[in-house]
Every structure is written in C-alpha cells, then in structure tokens.
Amino acid sequence: MKDQVFSVGYRRLPGDRPRRWAPWPIARTALALAWRKRSTKLGVVLCAMSVFGHGIAIAAQVLAERVMGRMGDRDGPGVMRDVLRSVVGNVHATLATFIGMQMIACAFLLAMVAAGLVAEDRRTGAMELYFSRPLRRRDYVVGKLLAAGLVPLVTLVVPFSLLWLAAVGMAPARASQELMGLLLPGLLGAVVAAVVLTTTILGLSALGERGRTVGVIYVVGMLVLTSAGADLPRHGQAWAGYLSPLRNVQTLADAALDAGSTGMLMQLLISRPDTNPSVTLAVLCLLGLAGLGMALLLWRVRTEVAG
Amino acid sequence: MTIDAASVATMRIAGVTKMFGTVRALDEIDLELGPGVTGLLGPNGSGKSTLLKLISGQLRPDTGTVRVEGLDPFAQPEVFARLGLCPEQDKFYEEQTGEAFVTALTRLHGYGAREAKARAQAALARVGMTEHMRKPIRAMSRGMRQRTKIAQAIAHDPPIVLLDEPLTGTDPLGRADLIALVRALGQEGRCVVVSSHVLHEVEAMTHQVVLVRYGRLRAQGDIGRLRALLDDRPYRFRIEVGRPRALAAALIALPHVQATEVVGESALELTTTDLMALCRALPGEAARLGLVIDQLGSPDADLESLYRYLIE
C-alpha cells in the first residue's frame, strides 16, 4: 500500500477555487491609481470636451444640410449632389480631424495614466510583490497593456464609432449610405493609433524608472515627431513624413478609404488629410514603433523577473 | 484527495549555489524545512535574502535545486498560491489605502473582488490594522507599513509564509503582537521562515534556527540541541548561593567542571563541558553543604551565545 498523508497540520488540500483572469486586477489597480491623480481627471475632461465638440459639429453639419436638402429637393439632382457632398465631405473632414486631435489628446492622457505603469513598479519594487503571486509574465504584460489600452479605446475608438453612428443616424437616407464607407477606414485608423500609442508608452515606461519623466519624454517626443512629420515634407523632405505616427495612421486610413469606397464616395469628399507617398512604408513604420514598444516591455519584464 | 508522504518536507533546497558576478552569495546549501517557525539568521550580506529570493522564485539557482511543496518556484508560479512573502523593503503604491493594497494583491490569487476584500480585511485585522486600514499608505508609520506588508502575505491563507525582517520599525507593543502572530502562524502548522538579525526577537518566536555566514550553512536545528553539539565550547554557569566559596570547592572536584570563579559574596560562575551532568550533581552537593541556591542559569545556552560561537 502506498504511504499517504491525509492532513498535515494546517495544510489545506488544493481546493476547486476557480482561477480568475489575472490581468484584470492588475489593470484595475493601475487605473484606480491613475484616477486618483487630478491631472488624469483633467485629461479625461479635456478628451470628453473634444468628443462633445466634434459631436456638436457633426450634428450641426448633418442637420443643417438636412434642412437645406429638403429645401433643394425641388431643384433637381444637381442640388442634391451638392448637398450630399457637403454632408459627407464635412463629416469626413470632422472625423479625420477628430482622430488627429484625439491622438494628441490621448498621448497626453496616456502620459498621465500609463507612463508609470512599469517604471513605478520597478522603482517601488512592486514587481516583486506581483511575482510572488501565481502570476505569469504574460499576465503582467497583458494587465499593463489592458490598463494602457483602455485609455485610447475609451477616448479614441469608442467615441469615433459613436460619432460616426450619430452622423449616419441623423443624415438623410442617401448621405447615410455614403457615410457607411467612412466607418472601416476611420475605425482602422483609430484602432491602429490606439495600438501604437499603447505599446510605445509601455515600451518607454519599461525603460524609465520615474513615471513623470517618462510621461514628459513621451509627450514631447510625440509632439516633435508629429510636427516634424507635418512640416518637413512641405519643404521637400518627404521621408520625414514617416516619422509622424499620426501621418502614418492617416496614410493607412486614407488608403483603406480608397480601397473600400465606391467612386461616388471619393467624388463627394471635400478634403483629404496630408499623407505619405508609400502606404507600405507607413504601415512598416507603425508596426516598427509598436513592435519596438512591445519588445522593450517584454525585455524589461523578462530581465526583472528572471533575476 | 491525498498528499504523498514524500511531500511532507515543505521546502527542499539541495546543493544550491548562487553567484552574483564573482561573488558567491550562496555556496552549496542543503536545507529542508517543514511546518513551524524557523529563524533564518546571519549577519548582513550572509546570504539570507538571497536564500529567501530563491525560495520565493525571484532568483534561479546557478546549481542545485529548490523545491517548494515539490514545485520549482522559479519555473512553476502555481506554487505562489500557497506561499506568502513579506519583503524587507517597502514595496507599495503610496497613494493606495492599506485595504486597497492588500485587496488588489489578494485578487491576484484568483479571488473575486468581494472575497478578496473580505480576506484583506480579515488579514489586516489579524495584524492589528483595522483602525488604520483606510489610511493612504503614504500617511502610515513604519510599523503600520510593516503590518500591512505582513497582511498581504497572509491574506490568501498560505501554508508557507516568508517574512524578511518583519519587525523592523515596529514599537515594543507592536513587536510583541507580531511575535505572537508569528508564533500563532507556526502553531497553525504553517511553514514560517523569519529572516532577521535581531536575535532575541527570533528567540521569542522559535527555537528552530538556520544560521548562515558567507553564503554557507553554519548550523540548522533547535537552539538548545545545537548548543549541546558544540562540546568543544564549555558552558558558563552562574549560581547565586549563600556561601559560594564552599560550593566552588565542592564543584571543582567534579570531572566535567573546568574552572570556578567566585563573583562577589553571593555568586559563583563556573565552566563545564557537560551541562546536564552539572545539573544532576548540583542539588546533591548543595544539600550536602546545607546551602540554598537562590538562582541559577547558563548565560551562554541561548541563541546569542550560539550565534557568537558559530558566526563571529
């Protein structure tokens, strides 16, 4: 008969406690800590105001054109085309501006919320406490990605979808059909921007030891890259456009707009943002930036935990 | 469900060496620890913290194996469901309250929000922090922070608890409470390892010790038995008695008594190689001389003298 011990002192036999998803408590703690800061609340208010402002603009554009459309129905298809152009074109311009502005606002907010996610864990030694729990490295990484990723999701992706939905809902029937074509490119741009912003802030956070320093470097870096990417191509330095994550996102979204649109939609657009000449290169730059951020994060967690 | 008899020793450390560059932090350590409180002792830089980090999976040994309940803590984080660690340094999010901090860490063990909170509150109550648990950690005293750290280590009810300098910064009353808590954890059958260099505090918690110096294991076991093993080091013994000279003359004749010294008018100090033989012979000699022994004791049968002999 095999020797067996049925109970040893306190020793409790392994129970059937369900394993809950570990990354969520990590993300929740990070977000709860960020929410305690006044600067975070201020950033959220600014983002909300931007969403609200763009929402008002889109609603006003659509409703004004709707009224004008009713008035112009008697005058034939030429007027209808002009009305359509102004509805779809204006909404497109507003949504494109929204993504650009929110990307900058989101970078500010991320600097407040996510700059210290890994850096402060290293500085305070909280990583040691995390990894004295039944936690794998990937749980920690996913938890931090989730905490940082929720910021652009809530301030960029979800509001974009809501604004688009509002525009489609309020627009006249023909215009709303044409507005459908803006969803995929816009959503693609918003999601790619969210991924790039999230991974780069976490990559920087993995390099630093103080959240505030990381945040300042991140915001300044993003502003410098964005303005260099916007100005230098106008002076003949086309390559500099690829330095700007915003311009690369716009290039990708614009390419998706071209690929998925009917000829009619393209004729209706009033303005399109400045883009880089090569979509492939823009995508590669975005992938490179996101990949670098992820690589830094994974490297840091690996070196910290492997001892 | 049953536990295999082979897994009763909670921790097994076999042939473990850990190098930091050219510094040998731990050198061929072999150790087995079971339920109860064990004091891990040694001077600064002796390898205590490295040993705790190996047990808690934060470091990988260069050679040898570490097994906690049969699992490799470095490669199998499942073991941390049954292990609680109180690190020496403060590792807090200062803005959090004590309750939120302990709850957040307890949730990582797979508990839901409500259960984690209840467990955190119970653990904080156990370390005497009920009144202060809603204070931000940044506003807590050193002792409160220490208690909060201990609470996060025990909130998930682990059978193994590692405490690195748990009494640092605590006031005398708080220290007594925490000593009682550590003893209670040991009496519950948990394997508690307490690293410290405050000897009398460790002695108040346990008689089981592990002594390390220069990364090598110097001794492991019960303080009294370890002292008895040091037979090349005679015991000093002090007797307070009315006529010490008469008793000294009688005792020096015993074969195991090496020397006697009269201290003042009412005390005698002697050295013996066999403490038990002296204890057996002393009542007879005192009765024969008609002496009443007021007080007796061995000033070097405690942890401090053991530490002095083995470490210094």
Tab-separated table of N, CA and C in Angstrom, chain A residues 2-6 9-14 17-20 22 24-26 28-29 33 36 121 124-126 128-136 144 305-307, chain B residues 1-5 7-8 10 58-59 69 74 77-78 80-82 85 87 90-93 95-96 101 104-105 107-112 152 156-157 188-190:
chain	number	residue	atom	x	y	z
A	2	LYS	N	0.494	2.229	-0.774
A	2	LYS	CA	1.296	3.452	-0.880
A	2	LYS	C	1.124	4.309	0.377
A	3	ASP	N	2.265	4.831	0.900
A	3	ASP	CA	2.170	5.726	2.059
A	3	ASP	C	1.442	6.994	1.665
A	4	GLN	N	0.504	7.394	2.500
A	4	GLN	CA	-0.232	8.616	2.187
A	4	GLN	C	-0.477	9.406	3.453
A	5	VAL	N	-0.411	10.703	3.343
A	5	VAL	CA	-0.724	11.577	4.476
A	5	VAL	C	-2.000	12.317	4.117
A	6	PHE	N	-2.965	12.246	5.005
A	6	PHE	CA	-4.262	12.830	4.661
A	6	PHE	C	-4.402	14.279	5.107
A	9	GLY	N	-1.060	19.126	9.772
A	9	GLY	CA	-1.254	20.404	10.449
A	9	GLY	C	-2.277	21.251	9.728
A	10	TYR	N	-1.855	22.441	9.405
A	10	TYR	CA	-2.750	23.405	8.789
A	10	TYR	C	-3.031	23.077	7.337
A	11	ARG	N	-2.060	22.372	6.724
A	11	ARG	CA	-2.045	22.205	5.278
A	11	ARG	C	-3.432	21.902	4.697
A	12	ARG	N	-3.876	22.755	3.878
A	12	ARG	CA	-5.202	22.619	3.280
A	12	ARG	C	-5.015	21.987	1.908
A	13	LEU	N	-5.864	21.062	1.604
A	13	LEU	CA	-5.718	20.416	0.299
A	13	LEU	C	-6.168	21.368	-0.795
A	14	PRO	N	-5.565	21.236	-1.972
A	14	PRO	CA	-5.919	22.167	-3.047
A	14	PRO	C	-7.416	22.144	-3.315
A	17	ARG	N	-11.062	26.254	-6.204
A	17	ARG	CA	-11.324	27.673	-6.414
A	17	ARG	C	-11.116	28.039	-7.884
A	18	PRO	N	-12.112	28.656	-8.498
A	18	PRO	CA	-11.934	28.961	-9.920
A	18	PRO	C	-10.840	29.985	-10.111
A	19	ARG	N	-10.019	29.792	-11.147
A	19	ARG	CA	-8.974	30.759	-11.460
A	19	ARG	C	-9.610	31.921	-12.204
A	20	ARG	N	-9.448	33.077	-11.688
A	20	ARG	CA	-9.962	34.253	-12.398
A	20	ARG	C	-8.852	34.813	-13.261
A	22	ALA	N	-6.149	36.848	-14.316
A	22	ALA	CA	-5.249	37.674	-13.506
A	22	ALA	C	-4.985	39.076	-14.070
A	24	TRP	N	-6.836	41.341	-15.258
A	24	TRP	CA	-7.814	42.387	-14.943
A	24	TRP	C	-7.521	43.094	-13.613
A	25	PRO	N	-7.253	42.329	-12.493
A	25	PRO	CA	-6.920	43.051	-11.257
A	25	PRO	C	-5.689	43.952	-11.403
A	26	ILE	N	-4.732	43.538	-12.232
A	26	ILE	CA	-3.534	44.374	-12.438
A	26	ILE	C	-3.944	45.677	-13.127
A	28	ARG	N	-6.921	46.979	-13.265
A	28	ARG	CA	-7.852	47.738	-12.419
A	28	ARG	C	-7.079	48.557	-11.378
A	29	THR	N	-6.084	47.923	-10.769
A	29	THR	CA	-5.270	48.638	-9.777
A	29	THR	C	-4.592	49.842	-10.426
A	33	LEU	N	-5.320	53.730	-9.472
A	33	LEU	CA	-4.255	54.625	-9.005
A	33	LEU	C	-4.176	55.872	-9.876
A	36	ARG	N	-6.759	58.554	-9.226
A	36	ARG	CA	-6.575	59.389	-8.029
A	36	ARG	C	-5.878	60.711	-8.355
A	121	ASP	N	6.494	50.488	-11.013
A	121	ASP	CA	6.579	49.135	-10.437
A	121	ASP	C	8.029	48.759	-10.185
A	124	THR	N	9.373	51.198	-7.193
A	124	THR	CA	8.876	50.869	-5.851
A	124	THR	C	9.138	49.414	-5.476
A	125	GLY	N	9.471	48.594	-6.459
A	125	GLY	CA	9.711	47.182	-6.174
A	125	GLY	C	8.417	46.374	-6.160
A	126	ALA	N	7.317	46.988	-6.621
A	126	ALA	CA	6.028	46.277	-6.597
A	126	ALA	C	6.055	45.015	-7.464
A	128	GLU	N	8.163	42.721	-7.417
A	128	GLU	CA	8.495	41.579	-6.562
A	128	GLU	C	7.232	41.031	-5.908
A	129	LEU	N	6.355	41.951	-5.499
A	129	LEU	CA	5.105	41.503	-4.879
A	129	LEU	C	4.192	40.851	-5.911
A	130	TYR	N	4.144	41.434	-7.125
A	130	TYR	CA	3.316	40.833	-8.173
A	130	TYR	C	3.769	39.391	-8.441
A	131	PHE	N	5.083	39.239	-8.564
A	131	PHE	CA	5.579	37.925	-8.963
A	131	PHE	C	5.802	36.982	-7.789
A	132	SER	N	5.307	37.356	-6.611
A	132	SER	CA	5.225	36.363	-5.537
A	132	SER	C	3.779	35.871	-5.455
A	133	ARG	N	3.033	36.088	-6.531
A	133	ARG	CA	1.653	35.570	-6.675
A	133	ARG	C	1.676	34.557	-7.817
A	134	PRO	N	0.620	33.748	-7.908
A	134	PRO	CA	0.607	32.773	-9.020
A	134	PRO	C	0.344	33.475	-10.352
A	135	LEU	N	1.313	34.185	-10.808
A	135	LEU	CA	1.163	35.077	-11.950
A	135	LEU	C	2.258	34.744	-12.955
A	136	ARG	N	1.881	34.713	-14.227
A	136	ARG	CA	2.909	34.511	-15.246
A	136	ARG	C	3.277	35.864	-15.828
A	144	LYS	N	-0.919	45.198	-17.959
A	144	LYS	CA	-0.443	46.561	-18.218
A	144	LYS	C	-0.934	47.055	-19.580
A	305	VAL	N	12.136	39.828	-13.912
A	305	VAL	CA	11.592	38.647	-13.236
A	305	VAL	C	12.581	37.492	-13.239
A	306	ALA	N	13.405	37.430	-14.275
A	306	ALA	CA	14.353	36.308	-14.333
A	306	ALA	C	15.468	36.456	-13.306
A	307	GLY	N	15.629	37.675	-12.739
A	307	GLY	CA	16.664	37.865	-11.723
A	307	GLY	C	18.047	37.652	-12.282
B	1	MET	N	-8.961	13.363	-1.770
B	1	MET	CA	-7.642	13.741	-2.280
B	1	MET	C	-6.586	13.505	-1.192
B	2	THR	N	-5.391	13.096	-1.583
B	2	THR	CA	-4.346	12.809	-0.609
B	2	THR	C	-3.051	13.514	-0.977
B	3	ILE	N	-2.190	13.624	-0.004
B	3	ILE	CA	-0.863	14.199	-0.267
B	3	ILE	C	0.149	13.079	-0.132
B	4	ASP	N	1.039	12.973	-1.059
B	4	ASP	CA	2.057	11.943	-0.993
B	4	ASP	C	2.968	12.199	0.205
B	5	ALA	N	3.332	11.122	0.899
B	5	ALA	CA	4.160	11.276	2.099
B	5	ALA	C	5.476	11.976	1.800
B	7	SER	N	6.039	14.503	0.205
B	7	SER	CA	5.974	15.962	0.105
B	7	SER	C	5.806	16.651	1.456
B	8	VAL	N	5.975	15.889	2.560
B	8	VAL	CA	5.750	16.499	3.877
B	8	VAL	C	6.765	17.602	4.177
B	10	THR	N	8.256	20.741	3.564
B	10	THR	CA	7.652	21.771	2.734
B	10	THR	C	8.635	22.339	1.716
B	58	GLN	N	12.272	34.374	-7.051
B	58	GLN	CA	12.733	35.599	-7.715
B	58	GLN	C	14.111	35.429	-8.314
B	59	LEU	N	14.812	34.408	-7.873
B	59	LEU	CA	16.126	34.116	-8.430
B	59	LEU	C	16.175	32.652	-8.820
B	69	GLU	N	7.070	22.567	-1.810
B	69	GLU	CA	5.962	21.610	-1.976
B	69	GLU	C	6.115	20.845	-3.282
B	74	PHE	N	10.788	28.932	-9.336
B	74	PHE	CA	11.207	29.815	-10.423
B	74	PHE	C	10.422	29.531	-11.702
B	77	PRO	N	4.930	29.053	-11.247
B	77	PRO	CA	4.330	30.056	-10.348
B	77	PRO	C	3.085	29.572	-9.612
B	78	GLU	N	2.576	28.388	-9.954
B	78	GLU	CA	1.418	27.851	-9.227
B	78	GLU	C	1.711	27.766	-7.726
B	80	PHE	N	2.974	29.784	-5.837
B	80	PHE	CA	2.744	31.035	-5.096
B	80	PHE	C	1.326	31.140	-4.562
B	81	ALA	N	0.445	30.268	-5.031
B	81	ALA	CA	-0.889	30.234	-4.439
B	81	ALA	C	-0.791	29.784	-2.989
B	82	ARG	N	0.299	29.085	-2.648
B	82	ARG	CA	0.452	28.524	-1.305
B	82	ARG	C	1.612	29.177	-0.552
B	85	LEU	N	4.753	36.152	0.862
B	85	LEU	CA	6.068	36.772	1.026
B	85	LEU	C	5.921	38.179	1.588
B	87	PRO	N	8.389	41.111	1.952
B	87	PRO	CA	9.764	41.508	1.661
B	87	PRO	C	10.299	42.515	2.677
B	90	ASP	N	10.012	48.320	1.647
B	90	ASP	CA	8.633	48.722	1.375
B	90	ASP	C	8.410	48.701	-0.126
B	91	LYS	N	7.379	48.004	-0.553
B	91	LYS	CA	7.073	47.927	-1.988
B	91	LYS	C	5.601	48.252	-2.162
B	92	PHE	N	5.300	49.526	-2.024
B	92	PHE	CA	3.896	49.929	-2.022
B	92	PHE	C	3.590	50.882	-3.159
B	93	TYR	N	2.297	50.979	-3.476
B	93	TYR	CA	1.790	52.130	-4.197
B	93	TYR	C	1.329	53.089	-3.101
B	95	GLU	N	-0.129	55.827	-2.859
B	95	GLU	CA	-1.427	56.527	-2.894
B	95	GLU	C	-2.563	55.616	-2.441
B	96	GLN	N	-2.339	54.299	-2.492
B	96	GLN	CA	-3.414	53.371	-2.133
B	96	GLN	C	-3.623	53.326	-0.629
B	101	PHE	N	-4.627	48.099	-1.130
B	101	PHE	CA	-3.362	47.452	-1.492
B	101	PHE	C	-3.449	45.938	-1.255
B	104	ALA	N	-6.023	44.314	-3.645
B	104	ALA	CA	-5.541	44.173	-5.022
B	104	ALA	C	-4.595	42.983	-5.150
B	105	LEU	N	-3.700	42.823	-4.180
B	105	LEU	CA	-2.751	41.703	-4.271
B	105	LEU	C	-3.450	40.366	-4.024
B	107	ARG	N	-6.465	39.658	-4.870
B	107	ARG	CA	-7.222	39.311	-6.086
B	107	ARG	C	-6.370	38.538	-7.082
B	108	LEU	N	-5.064	38.768	-7.036
B	108	LEU	CA	-4.182	38.061	-7.969
B	108	LEU	C	-4.099	36.567	-7.661
B	109	HIS	N	-4.667	36.166	-6.528
B	109	HIS	CA	-4.707	34.736	-6.208
B	109	HIS	C	-5.963	34.081	-6.761
B	110	GLY	N	-6.740	34.833	-7.490
B	110	GLY	CA	-7.908	34.237	-8.130
B	110	GLY	C	-9.208	34.470	-7.378
B	111	TYR	N	-9.159	35.277	-6.335
B	111	TYR	CA	-10.400	35.558	-5.610
B	111	TYR	C	-11.187	36.660	-6.314
B	112	GLY	N	-12.498	36.604	-6.168
B	112	GLY	CA	-13.335	37.677	-6.688
B	112	GLY	C	-13.174	38.922	-5.826
B	152	GLN	N	-0.608	41.431	3.616
B	152	GLN	CA	-0.704	40.975	2.226
B	152	GLN	C	-0.070	39.579	2.059
B	156	HIS	N	-4.169	35.420	1.764
B	156	HIS	CA	-4.685	34.288	0.978
B	156	HIS	C	-4.487	32.972	1.718
B	157	ASP	N	-4.187	33.057	3.021
B	157	ASP	CA	-4.117	31.877	3.878
B	157	ASP	C	-3.056	30.884	3.409
B	188	GLU	N	-0.258	26.979	13.856
B	188	GLU	CA	-1.333	26.522	12.965
B	188	GLU	C	-0.820	25.482	11.963
B	189	GLY	N	0.477	25.234	11.989
B	189	GLY	CA	1.043	24.213	11.104
B	189	GLY	C	1.628	24.781	9.825
B	190	ARG	N	1.672	26.089	9.726
B	190	ARG	CA	2.275	26.679	8.518
B	190	ARG	C	3.790	26.615	8.640
